[in-house]
Short mmCIF file of C-alpha atoms in Angstrom, two decimals:
data_model
loop_
_atom_site.label_atom_id
_atom_site.label_comp_id
_atom_site.label_asym_id
_atom_site.label_seq_id
_atom_site.Cartn_x
_atom_site.Cartn_y
_atom_site.Cartn_z
CA MET A 310 -13.73 4.44 -11.34
CA LEU A 311 -11.49 1.39 -11.38
CA LEU A 312 -12.25 -1.16 -8.65
CA LEU A 313 -8.83 -2.35 -7.51
CA LYS A 314 -8.23 -6.05 -6.85
CA PRO A 315 -5.40 -8.02 -5.22
CA GLU A 316 -4.20 -9.10 -8.67
CA ASP A 317 -3.48 -5.47 -9.53
CA PHE A 318 -0.73 -5.41 -6.89
CA GLU A 319 0.66 -8.95 -6.66
CA ALA A 320 3.37 -8.34 -9.27
CA TRP A 321 4.67 -5.46 -7.12
CA VAL A 322 5.38 -7.52 -3.98
CA GLY A 323 9.02 -7.04 -3.00
CA LYS A 324 9.38 -3.95 -5.19
CA GLN A 325 9.85 -0.29 -4.34
CA VAL A 326 6.81 1.91 -4.87
CA ARG A 327 7.00 5.68 -5.30
CA VAL A 328 4.71 7.69 -3.02
CA ALA A 329 3.90 11.30 -3.92
CA THR A 330 4.69 13.44 -0.87
CA ILE A 331 5.75 17.03 -0.30
CA PRO A 332 8.42 18.35 -0.70
CA HIS A 333 9.58 15.25 -2.64
CA ALA A 334 8.45 11.71 -3.34
CA VAL A 335 9.57 8.84 -1.11
CA GLU A 336 9.80 5.11 -1.75
CA VAL A 337 8.31 2.27 0.26
CA THR A 338 8.37 -1.48 -0.40
CA LEU A 339 5.19 -3.47 -0.96
CA VAL A 340 5.85 -6.53 1.22
CA GLU A 341 2.51 -8.36 1.19
CA VAL A 342 -0.88 -8.56 -0.46
CA LYS A 343 -3.12 -10.31 2.07
CA ARG A 344 -6.54 -11.54 1.03
CA ALA A 345 -9.32 -11.54 3.63
CA ASN A 346 -10.94 -14.87 4.48
CA TYR A 347 -14.44 -13.77 3.50
CA VAL A 348 -16.05 -12.91 0.17
CA HIS A 349 -17.83 -9.68 -0.67
CA ASP A 350 -20.15 -9.20 -3.63
CA LEU A 351 -18.05 -6.51 -5.37
CA ARG A 352 -14.55 -7.90 -4.87
CA ASP A 353 -12.54 -10.05 -2.50
CA PRO A 354 -11.42 -7.81 0.39
CA PHE A 355 -7.65 -7.47 0.80
CA SER A 356 -4.92 -5.49 2.50
CA LEU A 357 -1.60 -4.16 1.28
CA PHE A 358 1.38 -3.98 3.63
CA PHE A 359 4.23 -1.58 2.91
CA GLU A 360 7.53 -1.07 4.73
CA SER A 361 9.99 1.80 4.82
CA PRO A 362 13.15 2.69 6.72
CA LEU A 363 12.54 4.50 10.03
CA GLY A 364 13.68 7.73 8.36
CA VAL A 365 10.60 7.67 6.09
CA SER A 366 7.50 8.51 8.12
CA LEU A 367 4.09 8.85 6.48
CA ILE A 368 1.18 10.04 8.62
CA ASP A 369 -2.16 8.27 8.22
CA GLY A 370 -3.83 9.60 5.11
CA ASN A 371 -4.33 9.35 1.36
CA TYR A 372 -1.30 9.23 -0.91
CA GLU A 373 -0.73 8.72 -4.61
CA PHE A 374 1.12 5.40 -5.02
CA ASP A 375 2.78 4.57 -8.33
CA CYS A 376 2.13 0.81 -8.39
CA GLY A 377 -0.36 -1.66 -9.76
CA LYS A 378 -2.07 -1.69 -13.12
CA GLY A 379 -3.33 1.61 -14.45
CA GLY A 380 -1.68 3.61 -11.65
CA PRO A 381 -0.86 5.80 -9.97
CA HIS A 382 -3.58 5.09 -7.40
CA VAL A 383 -4.70 7.18 -4.44
CA ILE A 384 -4.49 4.80 -1.47
CA ALA A 385 -5.40 5.44 2.17
CA ILE A 386 -2.78 4.06 4.57
CA THR A 387 -2.45 3.67 8.31
CA GLN A 388 0.89 3.36 10.06
CA LEU A 389 1.20 0.24 12.22
CA LYS A 390 3.68 -0.48 15.01
CA PRO A 391 7.27 -0.27 13.69
CA GLN A 392 9.10 -3.59 13.38
CA GLY A 393 12.76 -3.30 14.30
CA ASP A 394 14.34 -0.83 11.90
CA ARG A 395 11.27 -0.59 9.61
CA ARG A 396 8.02 1.36 9.58
CA VAL A 397 4.96 -0.64 8.52
CA TYR A 398 1.89 0.72 6.73
CA GLN A 399 -1.41 -0.95 5.88
CA ALA A 400 -4.04 -0.17 3.25
CA VAL A 401 -7.40 -1.98 3.54
CA PHE A 402 -9.71 -2.58 0.58
CA ASN A 403 -13.19 -3.86 1.55
#
């Protein structure tokens, strides 16, 4: 199993990412890769933040994201409070 790192996603910041959903895929934008301020022995913890228009609503869960090196990757996301006309999602890697 590939242990994902922040570097695997940094080139995708600002780009649209395809998310496998039913009945059809949707696209979200990777807006930030945020590194945690502590070090873990396996990898540096980090979070990914995605945004989508209000019309794209993903429930909390695991989705196949087509981004990063060696993807697609199954990533667990949580929806955060919407910001204006955008939905915000977070994925945490500890």
